[in-house]
Tab-separated table of C-alpha atoms in Angstrom:
chain	number	residue	atom	x	y	z
T	1	PRO	CA	61.006	-15.809	-37.038
T	2	LEU	CA	58.781	-12.745	-37.205
T	3	PRO	CA	54.982	-13.218	-37.352
T	4	LYS	CA	53.820	-13.157	-40.985
T	5	LEU	CA	51.639	-10.026	-40.702
T	6	TYR	CA	54.336	-8.151	-38.768
T	7	LYS	CA	56.910	-9.075	-41.442
T	8	GLN	CA	54.531	-7.833	-44.149
T	9	ASP	CA	54.111	-4.522	-42.319
T	10	LEU	CA	57.883	-4.122	-41.996
T	11	ASP	CA	58.409	-4.878	-45.684
T	12	LYS	CA	55.701	-2.360	-46.619
T	13	ALA	CA	57.322	0.302	-44.417
T	14	VAL	CA	60.733	-0.327	-46.007
T	15	ASP	CA	59.219	-0.052	-49.510
T	16	MET	CA	57.486	3.234	-48.648
T	17	LEU	CA	60.686	4.667	-47.178
T	18	ALA	CA	62.626	3.609	-50.276
T	19	GLU	CA	60.094	5.415	-52.480
T	20	ALA	CA	60.760	8.527	-50.388
T	21	GLY	CA	64.508	8.141	-50.962
T	22	TRP	CA	65.505	6.463	-47.690
T	23	THR	CA	67.774	3.456	-48.394
T	24	ASP	CA	70.839	1.844	-46.833
T	25	SER	CA	73.253	3.181	-49.442
T	26	ASP	CA	76.462	2.205	-47.621
T	27	GLY	CA	75.373	-1.147	-46.169
T	28	ASP	CA	75.839	-0.162	-42.520
T	29	GLY	CA	72.344	-1.291	-41.513
T	30	PHE	CA	70.898	2.243	-41.227
T	31	LEU	CA	68.716	4.115	-43.695
T	32	ASP	CA	70.144	7.287	-45.150
T	33	LYS	CA	69.298	9.924	-47.729
T	34	VAL	CA	71.394	12.531	-49.488
T	35	PHE	CA	70.843	16.147	-48.435
T	36	ASN	CA	73.006	18.963	-49.816
T	37	GLY	CA	75.402	16.432	-51.295
T	38	ARG	CA	75.990	14.307	-48.194
T	39	PRO	CA	74.237	11.235	-46.788
T	40	VAL	CA	72.225	11.819	-43.610
T	41	LYS	CA	71.239	8.913	-41.368
T	42	PHE	CA	67.537	8.560	-40.477
T	43	GLU	CA	67.832	9.405	-36.786
T	44	PHE	CA	65.602	11.369	-34.429
T	45	GLU	CA	64.804	11.994	-30.760
T	46	LEU	CA	61.507	10.841	-29.264
T	47	LEU	CA	60.540	12.850	-26.179
T	48	VAL	CA	58.384	11.100	-23.601
T	49	SER	CA	57.220	11.483	-20.016
T	50	SER	CA	59.519	9.736	-17.548
T	51	LYS	CA	56.605	7.531	-16.397
T	52	PRO	CA	57.809	3.898	-16.640
T	53	ASP	CA	54.879	2.683	-18.783
T	54	ARG	CA	55.376	5.493	-21.321
T	55	VAL	CA	59.114	4.822	-21.515
T	56	ARG	CA	58.493	1.089	-22.076
T	57	ILE	CA	56.096	1.839	-24.938
T	58	CYS	CA	58.654	4.131	-26.585
T	59	ASN	CA	61.428	1.576	-26.154
T	60	LEU	CA	59.257	-1.008	-27.912
T	61	PHE	CA	58.705	1.515	-30.710
T	62	ARG	CA	62.480	2.088	-30.854
T	63	GLN	CA	63.111	-1.651	-31.181
T	64	ASN	CA	60.602	-1.867	-34.048
T	65	LEU	CA	62.347	0.983	-35.865
T	66	ASP	CA	65.739	-0.673	-35.332
T	67	GLU	CA	64.533	-3.541	-37.499
T	68	ILE	CA	64.105	-1.266	-40.527
T	69	GLY	CA	67.264	0.792	-40.025
T	70	ILE	CA	65.858	3.881	-38.297
T	71	VAL	CA	67.591	5.225	-35.190
T	72	CYS	CA	65.140	6.415	-32.528
T	73	ASN	CA	66.696	7.930	-29.402
T	74	VAL	CA	64.157	7.804	-26.556
T	75	VAL	CA	64.486	10.841	-24.255
T	76	PRO	CA	62.480	10.593	-20.980
T	77	LEU	CA	61.715	13.990	-19.404
T	78	GLU	CA	59.970	15.243	-16.294
T	79	ALA	CA	56.449	16.519	-16.962
T	80	ALA	CA	57.173	20.264	-16.734
T	81	THR	CA	60.192	20.075	-19.057
T	82	LEU	CA	58.346	17.875	-21.553
T	83	GLN	CA	55.317	20.186	-21.582
T	84	GLU	CA	57.474	23.263	-22.157
T	85	LYS	CA	59.271	21.679	-25.107
T	86	VAL	CA	55.996	20.437	-26.619
T	87	PHE	CA	54.273	23.833	-26.323
T	88	ASN	CA	57.329	25.536	-27.863
T	89	HIS	CA	57.523	22.913	-30.656
T	90	GLU	CA	61.085	22.002	-29.639
T	91	PHE	CA	61.101	18.331	-30.618
T	92	ASP	CA	61.613	15.890	-33.468
T	93	ALA	CA	58.848	13.633	-32.144
T	94	GLN	CA	57.000	13.223	-28.863
T	95	MET	CA	54.770	10.609	-27.296
T	96	GLY	CA	51.674	11.815	-25.465
T	97	GLY	CA	47.967	11.306	-25.080
T	98	TRP	CA	44.661	13.018	-24.369
T	99	GLY	CA	41.550	12.398	-22.338
T	100	ALA	CA	38.177	12.710	-24.062
T	101	GLY	CA	36.041	15.763	-23.449
T	102	ALA	CA	32.358	15.566	-22.570
T	103	ASP	CA	31.560	16.768	-26.099
T	104	PRO	CA	33.530	16.110	-29.315
T	105	TYR	CA	33.908	19.829	-30.087
T	106	THR	CA	36.592	19.935	-27.354
T	107	ASN	CA	38.939	18.101	-29.745
T	108	LYS	CA	39.162	21.326	-31.726
T	109	ASN	CA	41.924	22.535	-29.407
T	110	ILE	CA	44.029	19.541	-30.506
T	111	PHE	CA	43.277	19.372	-34.238
T	112	GLY	CA	42.194	22.929	-35.106
T	113	THR	CA	44.618	25.142	-37.026
T	114	GLY	CA	46.627	27.337	-34.643
T	115	GLU	CA	45.021	25.921	-31.491
T	116	ALA	CA	47.062	25.915	-28.258
T	117	ARG	CA	47.238	22.130	-27.804
T	118	ASN	CA	47.898	21.420	-31.488
T	119	SER	CA	51.510	20.492	-30.774
T	120	GLY	CA	52.045	18.930	-34.203
T	121	SER	CA	50.866	22.092	-36.042
T	122	TYR	CA	48.249	20.040	-37.896
T	123	SER	CA	46.168	22.086	-40.321
T	124	ASN	CA	43.308	21.012	-42.567
T	125	PRO	CA	40.862	23.769	-43.653
T	126	GLU	CA	38.081	21.200	-44.155
T	127	VAL	CA	38.508	19.948	-40.579
T	128	ASP	CA	38.425	23.554	-39.303
T	129	LYS	CA	35.160	24.238	-41.151
T	130	LEU	CA	33.592	21.038	-39.819
T	131	PHE	CA	34.506	21.970	-36.246
T	132	GLU	CA	32.806	25.354	-36.794
T	133	ARG	CA	29.678	23.606	-38.097
T	134	GLY	CA	29.666	21.154	-35.207
T	135	GLU	CA	29.706	23.943	-32.621
T	136	VAL	CA	26.474	25.516	-33.947
T	137	GLU	CA	24.581	22.369	-34.983
T	138	TYR	CA	21.852	21.346	-32.524
T	139	ASP	CA	20.594	18.168	-34.187
T	140	ARG	CA	22.387	15.225	-32.547
T	141	ALA	CA	22.282	13.042	-35.666
T	142	GLU	CA	23.745	15.819	-37.822
T	143	ARG	CA	26.414	16.533	-35.209
T	144	ALA	CA	27.342	12.839	-35.221
T	145	LYS	CA	27.813	12.988	-39.010
T	146	ILE	CA	29.994	16.094	-38.748
T	147	TYR	CA	32.290	14.645	-36.102
T	148	SER	CA	32.438	11.347	-37.967
T	149	GLN	CA	33.707	13.266	-41.012
T	150	ILE	CA	36.315	14.991	-38.836
T	151	ALA	CA	37.503	11.650	-37.442
T	152	HIS	CA	37.738	10.198	-40.962
T	153	LEU	CA	39.781	13.134	-42.285
T	154	ILE	CA	42.151	13.069	-39.313
T	155	TRP	CA	42.647	9.320	-39.742
T	156	GLU	CA	43.410	9.818	-43.441
T	157	ASP	CA	45.869	12.650	-42.724
T	158	GLN	CA	47.583	10.802	-39.829
T	159	PRO	CA	48.979	13.927	-38.100
T	160	TYR	CA	49.794	11.571	-35.243
T	161	MET	CA	50.538	7.865	-35.074
T	162	PHE	CA	47.577	6.604	-33.060
T	163	LEU	CA	48.833	3.755	-30.869
T	164	TYR	CA	46.038	2.706	-28.505
T	165	ASN	CA	42.985	3.710	-26.469
T	166	ARG	CA	43.401	3.174	-22.757
T	167	ALA	CA	40.515	1.568	-20.887
T	168	SER	CA	39.561	2.878	-17.429
T	169	PHE	CA	38.263	0.729	-14.602
T	170	TYR	CA	36.460	1.951	-11.476
T	171	GLY	CA	35.615	0.018	-8.337
T	172	THR	CA	33.304	0.987	-5.468
T	173	ARG	CA	31.813	-0.497	-2.343
T	174	LYS	CA	28.566	-2.396	-2.866
T	175	ASP	CA	26.574	0.099	-0.764
T	176	ILE	CA	27.544	3.131	-2.878
T	177	ARG	CA	24.771	4.490	-5.119
T	178	GLY	CA	24.315	7.381	-7.535
T	179	PHE	CA	27.386	6.910	-9.723
T	180	LEU	CA	26.895	8.805	-13.000
T	181	PHE	CA	29.342	8.592	-15.880
T	182	SER	CA	30.133	11.007	-18.666
T	183	PRO	CA	32.561	10.405	-21.547
T	184	ARG	CA	35.197	11.689	-19.104
T	185	GLY	CA	34.368	9.178	-16.371
T	186	PRO	CA	32.724	9.868	-12.997
T	187	PHE	CA	34.986	12.645	-11.688
T	188	THR	CA	35.531	15.604	-14.012
T	189	TYR	CA	32.011	16.932	-14.611
T	190	GLY	CA	28.901	17.921	-12.634
T	191	PRO	CA	27.219	16.376	-10.715
T	192	GLY	CA	29.686	13.527	-11.150
T	193	PHE	CA	31.323	12.484	-7.900
T	194	SER	CA	29.129	14.792	-5.812
T	195	ALA	CA	26.036	12.733	-6.708
T	196	ILE	CA	27.066	9.521	-4.965
T	197	TRP	CA	25.542	8.363	-1.687
T	198	ALA	CA	25.739	5.342	0.598
T	199	ALA	CA	22.756	3.079	1.178
T	200	GLN	CA	21.673	2.901	4.802
T	201	LYS	CA	22.449	-0.434	6.472
């Protein structure tokens, strides 16, 4: 039997889809909806990097959708091909992720209207205005409020289905000193990796 909370989530998803007109009208186990006088099955392609961990995550997602009658065809692609299709908006859905910048304003190129990395074409004028305010605000407390508002609006809009945050782990020898971390880890900023040194034995 399914865990109680999981079953509740599935039932809620089915109810929401039914409200939007997606039902199993012919009893074949798949949701469908009438478009231009004919029933269309709820089916889509999910593009993903061919990395094994990414493919496994998408296959788990596919199995979850199977349980509510949605057909998800997972399509693993090499990085260059996937990136080209994403940038050209040639996809039904795609699975991807981002690394954090050293400052929250860098998320503008993902969530700002018309930005290059905004692969889902998300657009919210209020979010755009808040990003503009955040770039010229010097007070750290005020900036925190602005970016908190942005995060809240994006969460409410759900332009993406946020799945998880990946933790990073770093290991060093005991005699290494000078490691400095930014929100991007120890490598992709200055002085970063160039600041480390080894204690004399």
